[in-house]
């Protein structure tokens, strides 16, 4: 099983970021006049907004090819799980399986002997791999940007 | 293992997003505080907005949104299903696994012997079709994700020098979008994925959007199944008869192919449905 990956910038030094987040959006910035008022470090998806992030935003690189799972515990922010999806990739997965059944007997009026063309009655055990399949969930891939 | 610095972050979190000491026991995150519209939150997002942050603590005027913790956020189809939850929240970095019930069917070919069917040798199998049941090993659906802080705004908006960018998306735990926002269309009922490198912008893929269940019995619970085929070798049981007429209907020994199926099951990605609004 793959271990989740934690992003470097969100380790203890992220306290500095936290402090910055307590300031009003754009506080102390030279480009206040151009600021759209979105809070710093907000990560937003954009729909039908073009291929580039708006002025004052940068691509949220960590979100590329990934869903976002919400957390409310500070140390969990930035953790990545799994390998990113490629363009419109409907990720597939498989399973190993095993199944059990029984081959019922059919009586025959004969003693045991040398003709082994008939299958032995008794337990039946099957095992193998299920064919890979997608989750069935629907997706949309959107530009994700972070407010600076 | 959490280090002392991490504990410091937690301690700060317990102080509250504004850095104020807690005046009461830790609040129940399932019941977000009532909006304080007299407070100026310092940003232009509308009150009630629910958004992600790449920072350990919520900005001034925002609070952690507990009902979403450990879940993906799914835009509702239309106004319905706001607040619907599916599955149990993920743990930190958890790659949730799921399994399937297995059914398989084997149809033996028939052989016969130059003898009489009847008692009392029970060593040879019948040629009747056989079913087998079992379970698939638990496995992840392989959906990759990024954990981000989720916060809800509960202060008044303070407009910036410029308007918020057009096309920006935000969630709301309410039935209608605020002024200047409209429910996003293409995202309804779809999981949001960050645009991959060189990916097609706003492209939809995977299954059909999630909406009400057939018959209107609540929200749909999407499931998937698996097919399979396999082979098995059945050992023989020797008897003292030659092959021929007329004791028939016995299963032949040797190699067989069979079909199997993993019955439909959910991918086990827990989510919360919220209204998603797009900035005009």
Short mmCIF file of C-alpha atoms in Angstrom, two decimals:
data_model
loop_
_atom_site.label_atom_id
_atom_site.label_comp_id
_atom_site.label_asym_id
_atom_site.label_seq_id
_atom_site.Cartn_x
_atom_site.Cartn_y
_atom_site.Cartn_z
CA UNK A 1 0.00 0.00 0.00
CA UNK A 2 1.30 3.40 -0.92
CA UNK A 3 1.99 5.77 1.94
CA UNK A 4 0.51 9.26 1.83
CA UNK A 5 2.92 12.05 0.99
CA UNK A 6 3.12 15.17 3.08
CA UNK A 7 4.08 18.43 1.43
CA UNK A 8 7.15 20.13 2.80
CA UNK A 9 5.84 23.69 3.00
CA UNK A 10 3.02 22.68 5.32
CA UNK A 11 5.21 21.25 8.06
CA UNK A 12 6.03 23.35 11.16
CA UNK A 13 7.12 26.34 9.13
CA UNK A 14 3.56 26.51 7.95
CA UNK A 15 2.88 28.43 11.13
CA UNK A 16 4.26 31.42 9.29
CA UNK A 17 1.67 30.89 6.59
CA UNK A 18 -0.97 30.59 9.25
CA UNK A 19 0.03 33.94 10.61
CA UNK A 20 -0.22 35.45 7.19
CA UNK A 21 -3.66 34.01 6.78
CA UNK A 22 -4.86 35.94 9.81
CA UNK A 23 -4.20 39.20 8.03
CA UNK A 24 -6.85 40.79 5.85
CA UNK A 25 -6.57 39.72 2.24
CA UNK A 26 -3.85 41.65 0.50
CA UNK A 27 -2.72 43.45 3.64
CA UNK A 28 0.69 44.98 3.26
CA UNK A 29 0.91 44.17 -0.43
CA UNK A 30 2.18 46.63 -2.95
CA UNK A 31 -0.53 45.64 -5.37
CA UNK A 32 -3.52 46.37 -3.09
CA UNK A 33 -5.18 48.33 -5.83
CA UNK A 34 -5.27 45.25 -8.03
CA UNK A 35 -6.44 42.82 -5.36
CA UNK A 36 -9.73 41.00 -5.82
CA UNK A 37 -10.27 40.53 -2.10
CA UNK A 38 -10.08 36.74 -2.06
CA UNK A 39 -8.37 35.46 1.08
CA UNK A 40 -4.73 34.46 0.85
CA UNK A 41 -4.04 30.75 0.35
CA UNK A 42 -7.60 29.99 -0.71
CA UNK A 43 -7.63 27.21 -3.30
CA UNK A 44 -10.48 27.51 -5.75
CA UNK A 45 -11.57 25.60 -8.79
CA UNK A 46 -12.53 27.68 -11.82
CA UNK A 47 -15.15 26.82 -14.42
CA UNK A 48 -15.25 28.25 -17.94
CA UNK A 49 -12.70 30.84 -16.92
CA UNK A 50 -9.96 30.14 -19.42
CA UNK A 51 -6.72 28.21 -19.29
CA UNK A 52 -4.84 30.45 -16.85
CA UNK A 53 -5.31 31.48 -13.27
CA UNK A 54 -6.59 35.02 -12.69
CA UNK A 55 -4.21 37.82 -11.78
CA UNK A 56 -3.07 37.36 -8.20
CA UNK A 57 -3.61 33.60 -8.30
CA UNK A 58 -1.19 30.81 -9.17
CA UNK A 59 -1.83 27.23 -10.29
CA UNK A 60 -2.40 24.90 -7.35
CA UNK A 61 0.19 22.40 -8.55
CA UNK A 62 -0.43 19.92 -5.74
CA UNK A 63 -4.05 19.53 -6.86
CA UNK A 64 -3.21 18.54 -10.44
CA UNK A 65 -4.84 15.25 -11.26
CA UNK A 66 -6.28 14.92 -7.78
CA UNK A 67 -9.56 15.19 -5.97
CA UNK A 68 -9.62 17.29 -2.84
CA UNK A 69 -10.56 15.83 0.51
CA UNK A 70 -11.49 18.33 3.20
CA UNK A 71 -9.72 18.30 6.54
CA UNK A 72 -10.01 20.46 9.62
CA UNK A 73 -6.84 19.36 11.43
CA UNK A 74 -3.87 21.62 10.64
CA UNK A 75 -1.21 18.92 10.39
CA UNK A 76 -3.28 17.03 7.81
CA UNK A 77 -3.27 19.87 5.29
CA UNK A 78 -1.25 19.14 2.16
CA UNK A 79 -1.17 15.35 2.47
CA UNK A 80 -1.32 13.64 -0.91
CA UNK A 81 -2.58 10.11 -1.45
CA UNK A 82 -2.04 8.09 -4.63
CA UNK A 83 -0.66 8.95 -8.03
CA UNK A 84 -2.26 11.84 -9.94
CA UNK A 85 -4.69 11.14 -12.76
CA UNK A 86 -3.67 11.85 -16.31
CA UNK A 87 -5.93 13.76 -18.69
CA UNK A 88 -9.49 12.43 -18.31
CA UNK A 89 -8.20 9.24 -16.78
CA UNK A 90 -10.98 7.10 -15.36
CA UNK A 91 -8.75 5.23 -12.93
CA UNK A 92 -9.30 1.47 -12.84
CA UNK A 93 -8.58 -1.02 -10.14
CA UNK A 94 -8.76 -4.75 -9.66
CA UNK A 95 -9.12 -7.28 -6.88
CA UNK A 96 -7.90 -10.76 -6.18
CA UNK A 97 -10.73 -13.10 -5.27
CA UNK A 98 -11.52 -16.57 -4.06
CA UNK A 99 -14.78 -18.47 -4.16
CA UNK A 100 -15.88 -21.83 -2.86
CA UNK A 101 -18.51 -24.27 -4.00
CA UNK A 102 -19.09 -27.98 -4.11
CA UNK A 103 -19.31 -30.56 -6.89
CA UNK A 104 -22.17 -32.83 -5.78
CA UNK A 105 -21.75 -36.54 -6.37
CA UNK A 106 -23.80 -38.65 -8.68
CA UNK A 107 -23.87 -42.27 -7.57
CA UNK A 108 -22.61 -44.97 -9.87
CA UNK A 109 -22.90 -48.70 -9.35
CA UNK A 110 -19.21 -49.51 -9.57
CA UNK A 111 -16.16 -49.93 -7.41
CA UNK A 112 -13.21 -47.56 -7.52
CA UNK A 113 -10.86 -48.33 -10.37
CA UNK A 114 -8.65 -46.97 -13.08
CA UNK A 115 -10.95 -44.89 -15.27
CA UNK A 116 -10.39 -41.31 -14.15
CA UNK A 117 -12.42 -39.55 -16.84
CA UNK A 118 -15.01 -38.55 -14.25
CA UNK A 119 -14.32 -35.57 -11.98
CA UNK A 120 -13.97 -36.12 -8.27
CA UNK A 121 -16.96 -34.97 -6.24
CA UNK A 122 -16.37 -32.59 -3.36
CA UNK A 123 -15.14 -29.12 -2.62
CA UNK A 124 -14.55 -26.67 -5.43
CA UNK A 125 -12.18 -23.77 -4.86
CA UNK A 126 -11.75 -20.98 -7.39
CA UNK A 127 -9.37 -18.05 -7.25
CA UNK A 128 -8.08 -15.38 -9.58
CA UNK A 129 -8.19 -11.70 -10.42
CA UNK A 130 -11.28 -9.65 -11.17
CA UNK A 131 -11.04 -7.66 -14.37
CA UNK A 132 -9.97 -4.03 -13.74
CA UNK A 133 -12.89 -1.61 -13.59
CA UNK A 134 -13.42 2.09 -12.92
CA UNK A 135 -15.17 3.42 -9.85
CA UNK A 136 -18.26 4.43 -11.80
CA UNK A 137 -18.05 7.91 -10.32
CA UNK A 138 -18.41 10.96 -12.56
CA UNK A 139 -15.67 13.59 -12.73
CA UNK A 140 -14.89 16.99 -14.15
CA UNK A 141 -11.34 18.31 -14.36
CA UNK A 142 -11.05 21.98 -13.55
CA UNK A 143 -8.36 24.59 -13.29
CA UNK A 144 -7.35 24.84 -9.62
CA UNK A 145 -5.68 28.04 -8.45
CA UNK A 146 -4.32 29.34 -5.17
CA UNK A 147 -4.68 32.95 -4.13
CA UNK A 148 -1.34 34.59 -3.38
CA UNK B 1 4.68 10.38 14.57
CA UNK B 2 3.77 13.96 15.37
CA UNK B 3 6.61 16.16 16.54
CA UNK B 4 6.47 18.96 19.08
CA UNK B 5 6.09 21.53 16.32
CA UNK B 6 3.04 19.75 15.01
CA UNK B 7 1.59 19.83 18.46
CA UNK B 8 2.16 23.54 18.45
CA UNK B 9 0.07 23.84 15.33
CA UNK B 10 -2.70 21.89 16.98
CA UNK B 11 -2.48 24.12 20.00
CA UNK B 12 -2.85 27.18 17.83
CA UNK B 13 -5.83 25.58 16.16
CA UNK B 14 -7.46 25.10 19.52
CA UNK B 15 -7.03 28.79 20.19
CA UNK B 16 -9.43 29.48 17.36
CA UNK B 17 -8.84 30.89 13.92
CA UNK B 18 -8.64 34.44 15.23
CA UNK B 19 -6.03 33.54 17.82
CA UNK B 20 -8.47 34.19 20.67
CA UNK B 21 -8.44 31.82 23.62
CA UNK B 22 -11.43 29.51 23.76
CA UNK B 23 -14.20 30.86 25.95
CA UNK B 24 -16.00 27.53 26.09
CA UNK B 25 -15.28 23.85 25.51
CA UNK B 26 -14.25 22.86 22.00
CA UNK B 27 -17.30 23.58 19.81
CA UNK B 28 -19.23 20.88 18.05
CA UNK B 29 -17.97 21.19 14.49
CA UNK B 30 -21.10 19.55 13.19
CA UNK B 31 -22.96 22.68 14.19
CA UNK B 32 -21.12 25.63 12.63
CA UNK B 33 -21.40 28.92 14.47
CA UNK B 34 -24.14 31.24 13.36
CA UNK B 35 -22.94 33.82 10.87
CA UNK B 36 -21.77 37.04 12.44
CA UNK B 37 -22.66 39.46 9.71
CA UNK B 38 -21.54 42.42 11.79
CA UNK B 39 -17.96 41.18 11.67
CA UNK B 40 -15.84 42.30 8.77
CA UNK B 41 -13.95 39.24 7.72
CA UNK B 42 -11.30 40.99 5.76
CA UNK B 43 -12.03 39.39 2.42
CA UNK B 44 -14.52 39.54 -0.40
CA UNK B 45 -16.01 36.07 -0.17
CA UNK B 46 -19.71 36.05 0.72
CA UNK B 47 -20.87 34.86 4.14
CA UNK B 48 -21.64 31.18 4.20
CA UNK B 49 -19.04 30.35 1.56
CA UNK B 50 -17.21 27.07 2.11
CA UNK B 51 -13.76 26.94 0.55
CA UNK B 52 -10.46 25.11 0.63
CA UNK B 53 -7.23 26.59 1.97
CA UNK B 54 -3.62 25.50 1.69
CA UNK B 55 -2.81 26.75 5.13
CA UNK B 56 -3.09 25.16 8.57
CA UNK B 57 -5.57 27.66 9.99
CA UNK B 58 -8.65 29.37 8.65
CA UNK B 59 -8.38 33.06 7.75
CA UNK B 60 -9.91 35.74 9.90
CA UNK B 61 -13.69 35.48 9.70
CA UNK B 62 -13.65 31.81 8.65
CA UNK B 63 -14.04 28.68 10.78
CA UNK B 64 -13.24 25.03 10.16
CA UNK B 65 -16.22 23.37 8.55
CA UNK B 66 -16.54 20.14 10.49
CA UNK B 67 -19.27 18.37 8.49
CA UNK B 68 -16.90 18.15 5.50
CA UNK B 69 -13.91 16.73 7.36
CA UNK B 70 -12.59 13.58 5.77
CA UNK B 71 -14.83 13.89 2.72
CA UNK B 72 -14.75 15.05 -0.86
CA UNK B 73 -17.27 17.76 -1.68
CA UNK B 74 -19.77 16.89 -4.39
CA UNK B 75 -21.76 19.66 -6.10
CA UNK B 76 -25.45 18.87 -5.84
CA UNK B 77 -27.57 18.15 -8.86
CA UNK B 78 -29.93 21.12 -8.80
CA UNK B 79 -30.90 22.46 -5.39
CA UNK B 80 -31.54 19.09 -3.77
CA UNK B 81 -29.46 16.86 -1.54
CA UNK B 82 -27.52 19.64 0.20
CA UNK B 83 -26.02 18.04 3.29
CA UNK B 84 -26.32 14.48 2.03
CA UNK B 85 -23.37 12.41 3.15
CA UNK B 86 -22.09 9.13 1.81
CA UNK B 87 -19.74 6.87 3.75
CA UNK B 88 -17.68 7.38 6.85
CA UNK B 89 -15.02 10.13 6.85
CA UNK B 90 -11.51 9.21 5.77
CA UNK B 91 -8.73 9.17 8.30
CA UNK B 92 -5.58 11.20 7.70
CA UNK B 93 -4.04 9.96 4.46
CA UNK B 94 -6.34 6.95 4.35
CA UNK B 95 -6.58 5.07 1.08
CA UNK B 96 -10.03 3.61 1.68
CA UNK B 97 -10.57 0.09 0.40
CA UNK B 98 -13.70 -1.72 -0.67
CA UNK B 99 -14.59 -5.28 -1.57
CA UNK B 100 -17.14 -7.21 -3.58
CA UNK B 101 -19.12 -10.37 -3.16
CA UNK B 102 -18.11 -12.93 -5.75
CA UNK B 103 -20.30 -15.29 -7.69
CA UNK B 104 -18.91 -17.81 -10.13
CA UNK B 105 -20.47 -20.51 -12.28
CA UNK B 106 -18.90 -23.65 -13.68
CA UNK B 107 -20.64 -25.87 -16.23
CA UNK B 108 -18.91 -29.28 -16.38
CA UNK B 109 -19.01 -31.30 -19.56
CA UNK B 110 -20.78 -34.62 -19.26
CA UNK B 111 -19.15 -38.03 -19.48
CA UNK B 112 -20.72 -41.47 -19.28
CA UNK B 113 -19.68 -44.96 -18.30
CA UNK B 114 -20.56 -48.44 -19.48
CA UNK B 115 -22.50 -49.26 -16.39
CA UNK B 116 -25.49 -48.33 -14.30
CA UNK B 117 -26.15 -45.15 -12.38
CA UNK B 118 -27.01 -45.84 -8.77
CA UNK B 119 -25.62 -46.78 -5.41
CA UNK B 120 -23.18 -46.91 -3.96
CA UNK B 121 -20.04 -45.17 -5.27
CA UNK B 122 -20.22 -41.45 -4.41
CA UNK B 123 -16.82 -40.51 -5.70
CA UNK B 124 -17.75 -39.04 -9.09
CA UNK B 125 -19.26 -35.58 -9.50
CA UNK B 126 -22.50 -34.74 -11.24
CA UNK B 127 -22.36 -32.78 -14.49
CA UNK B 128 -24.90 -30.27 -13.18
CA UNK B 129 -23.78 -26.64 -13.27
CA UNK B 130 -22.11 -25.52 -10.05
CA UNK B 131 -22.13 -22.12 -8.38
CA UNK B 132 -19.42 -20.82 -6.10
CA UNK B 133 -19.53 -17.78 -3.88
CA UNK B 134 -16.83 -15.86 -2.13
CA UNK B 135 -15.30 -12.42 -1.65
CA UNK B 136 -12.83 -10.18 -3.36
CA UNK B 137 -9.83 -9.01 -1.45
CA UNK B 138 -10.30 -5.41 -0.31
CA UNK B 139 -8.63 -2.92 -2.65
CA UNK B 140 -8.45 0.82 -3.16
CA UNK B 141 -10.25 2.36 -6.10
CA UNK B 142 -7.01 4.22 -6.75
CA UNK B 143 -8.48 7.72 -6.73
CA UNK B 144 -5.73 10.17 -5.78
CA UNK B 145 -6.47 13.13 -3.58
CA UNK B 146 -5.00 16.12 -1.82
CA UNK B 147 -6.04 17.11 1.69
CA UNK B 148 -6.86 20.78 2.11
CA UNK B 149 -8.25 22.75 5.01
CA UNK B 150 -11.96 23.45 4.64
CA UNK B 151 -13.39 26.62 6.16
CA UNK B 152 -16.73 28.38 6.21
CA UNK B 153 -17.03 32.15 6.10
CA UNK B 154 -19.19 33.64 8.81
CA UNK B 155 -18.44 37.29 8.46
CA UNK B 156 -19.63 39.96 6.09
CA UNK B 157 -17.89 40.35 2.76
CA UNK B 158 -15.45 43.17 2.30
CA UNK B 159 -15.11 43.74 -1.42
CA UNK B 160 -11.64 44.07 -2.88
CA UNK B 161 -10.47 46.74 -5.24
CA UNK B 162 -11.46 44.44 -8.06
CA UNK B 163 -14.31 41.93 -8.06
CA UNK B 164 -13.64 38.32 -7.29
CA UNK B 165 -12.56 36.54 -10.47
CA UNK B 166 -15.28 35.30 -12.79
CA UNK B 167 -15.67 31.56 -12.86
CA UNK B 168 -14.42 31.03 -9.31
CA UNK B 169 -16.31 28.24 -7.59
CA UNK B 170 -17.33 28.04 -3.95
CA UNK B 171 -19.58 25.73 -1.97
CA UNK B 172 -22.53 26.73 0.18
CA UNK B 173 -24.60 24.72 2.66
CA UNK B 174 -27.78 26.41 1.54
CA UNK B 175 -30.38 26.09 -1.18
CA UNK B 176 -29.57 29.19 -3.24
CA UNK B 177 -26.47 31.05 -4.32
CA UNK B 178 -25.75 34.55 -3.01
CA UNK B 179 -26.06 37.66 -5.16
CA UNK B 180 -23.47 37.76 -7.88
CA UNK B 181 -23.14 33.98 -7.93
CA UNK B 182 -25.08 31.32 -9.81
CA UNK B 183 -25.19 27.55 -9.40
CA UNK B 184 -22.44 26.04 -11.52
CA UNK B 185 -23.83 23.90 -14.32
CA UNK B 186 -21.24 21.48 -15.58
CA UNK B 187 -20.02 20.44 -12.16
CA UNK B 188 -23.37 19.26 -10.84
CA UNK B 189 -23.19 15.67 -9.64
CA UNK B 190 -19.52 15.32 -10.54
CA UNK B 191 -16.38 14.92 -8.45
CA UNK B 192 -13.92 17.75 -8.93
CA UNK B 193 -10.41 16.92 -10.14
CA UNK B 194 -7.59 19.42 -10.45
CA UNK B 195 -6.71 19.90 -14.11
CA UNK B 196 -3.81 17.57 -14.96
CA UNK B 197 -0.79 18.75 -16.92
CA UNK B 198 -1.84 19.32 -20.54
CA UNK B 199 -5.36 18.26 -19.64
CA UNK B 200 -8.51 19.33 -21.45
CA UNK B 201 -10.09 22.21 -19.57
CA UNK B 202 -13.50 21.52 -17.99
CA UNK B 203 -13.66 18.04 -19.54
CA UNK B 204 -16.10 15.58 -18.01
CA UNK B 205 -15.41 11.87 -17.82
CA UNK B 206 -16.30 8.73 -15.89
CA UNK B 207 -19.89 7.87 -15.10
CA UNK B 208 -23.08 9.85 -15.50
CA UNK B 209 -23.61 12.67 -12.99
CA UNK B 210 -24.85 11.63 -9.58
CA UNK B 211 -28.42 12.68 -8.97
CA UNK B 212 -31.54 11.36 -7.33
CA UNK B 213 -31.86 7.60 -7.18
CA UNK B 214 -34.18 5.89 -9.61
CA UNK B 215 -37.69 6.29 -8.31
CA UNK B 216 -36.73 9.39 -6.34
CA UNK B 217 -35.78 7.41 -3.24
CA UNK B 218 -33.09 9.80 -2.05
CA UNK B 219 -29.66 10.45 -3.52
CA UNK B 220 -28.09 7.89 -5.78
CA UNK B 221 -25.43 5.60 -4.39
CA UNK B 222 -23.14 4.85 -7.33
CA UNK B 223 -21.69 1.35 -7.48
CA UNK B 224 -19.42 -0.52 -9.80
CA UNK B 225 -18.86 -4.19 -10.51
CA UNK B 226 -16.17 -6.36 -12.04
CA UNK B 227 -16.26 -9.25 -14.43
CA UNK B 228 -13.79 -12.10 -14.48
CA UNK B 229 -13.06 -15.35 -16.14
CA UNK B 230 -10.85 -18.07 -14.82
CA UNK B 231 -9.77 -21.63 -15.22
CA UNK B 232 -9.69 -24.59 -12.92
CA UNK B 233 -8.61 -28.18 -13.25
CA UNK B 234 -10.92 -30.82 -11.78
CA UNK B 235 -9.09 -33.95 -10.61
CA UNK B 236 -10.49 -37.33 -11.66
CA UNK B 237 -11.95 -40.04 -9.49
CA UNK B 238 -11.15 -43.49 -10.77
CA UNK B 239 -13.86 -46.10 -11.07
CA UNK B 240 -13.86 -49.64 -12.37
CA UNK B 241 -15.92 -49.01 -15.50
CA UNK B 242 -14.95 -48.16 -19.05
CA UNK B 243 -16.38 -45.08 -20.70
CA UNK B 244 -19.51 -45.65 -22.74
CA UNK B 245 -23.23 -46.24 -22.44
CA UNK B 246 -25.34 -45.72 -20.41
CA UNK B 247 -24.53 -44.31 -17.00
CA UNK B 248 -24.43 -40.63 -18.00
CA UNK B 249 -24.51 -37.18 -16.46
CA UNK B 250 -21.16 -37.31 -14.70
CA UNK B 251 -18.77 -34.37 -14.70
CA UNK B 252 -15.65 -34.89 -16.74
CA UNK B 253 -12.28 -34.37 -15.15
CA UNK B 254 -9.74 -31.96 -16.61
CA UNK B 255 -9.43 -28.25 -17.36
CA UNK B 256 -12.37 -25.84 -17.41
CA UNK B 257 -12.99 -22.17 -17.99
CA UNK B 258 -15.60 -20.40 -15.94
CA UNK B 259 -17.08 -16.96 -15.53
CA UNK B 260 -17.15 -14.92 -12.32
CA UNK B 261 -18.40 -11.53 -11.27
CA UNK B 262 -17.73 -9.06 -8.50
CA UNK B 263 -21.17 -7.81 -7.47
CA UNK B 264 -21.73 -4.03 -7.53
CA UNK B 265 -20.27 -2.10 -4.61
CA UNK B 266 -19.47 1.55 -3.94
CA UNK B 267 -15.96 2.84 -4.44
CA UNK B 268 -15.95 3.92 -0.78
CA UNK B 269 -15.04 7.55 -1.40
CA UNK B 270 -16.92 9.42 1.32
CA UNK B 271 -18.44 12.70 0.28
CA UNK B 272 -20.71 15.53 1.33
CA UNK B 273 -23.07 17.18 -1.12
CA UNK B 274 -23.16 20.96 -1.13
CA UNK B 275 -24.48 23.63 -3.43
CA UNK B 276 -21.71 24.87 -5.68
CA UNK B 277 -21.88 28.41 -6.95
CA UNK B 278 -19.93 30.15 -9.69
CA UNK B 279 -18.92 33.79 -9.57
CA UNK B 280 -20.54 35.81 -12.32
#
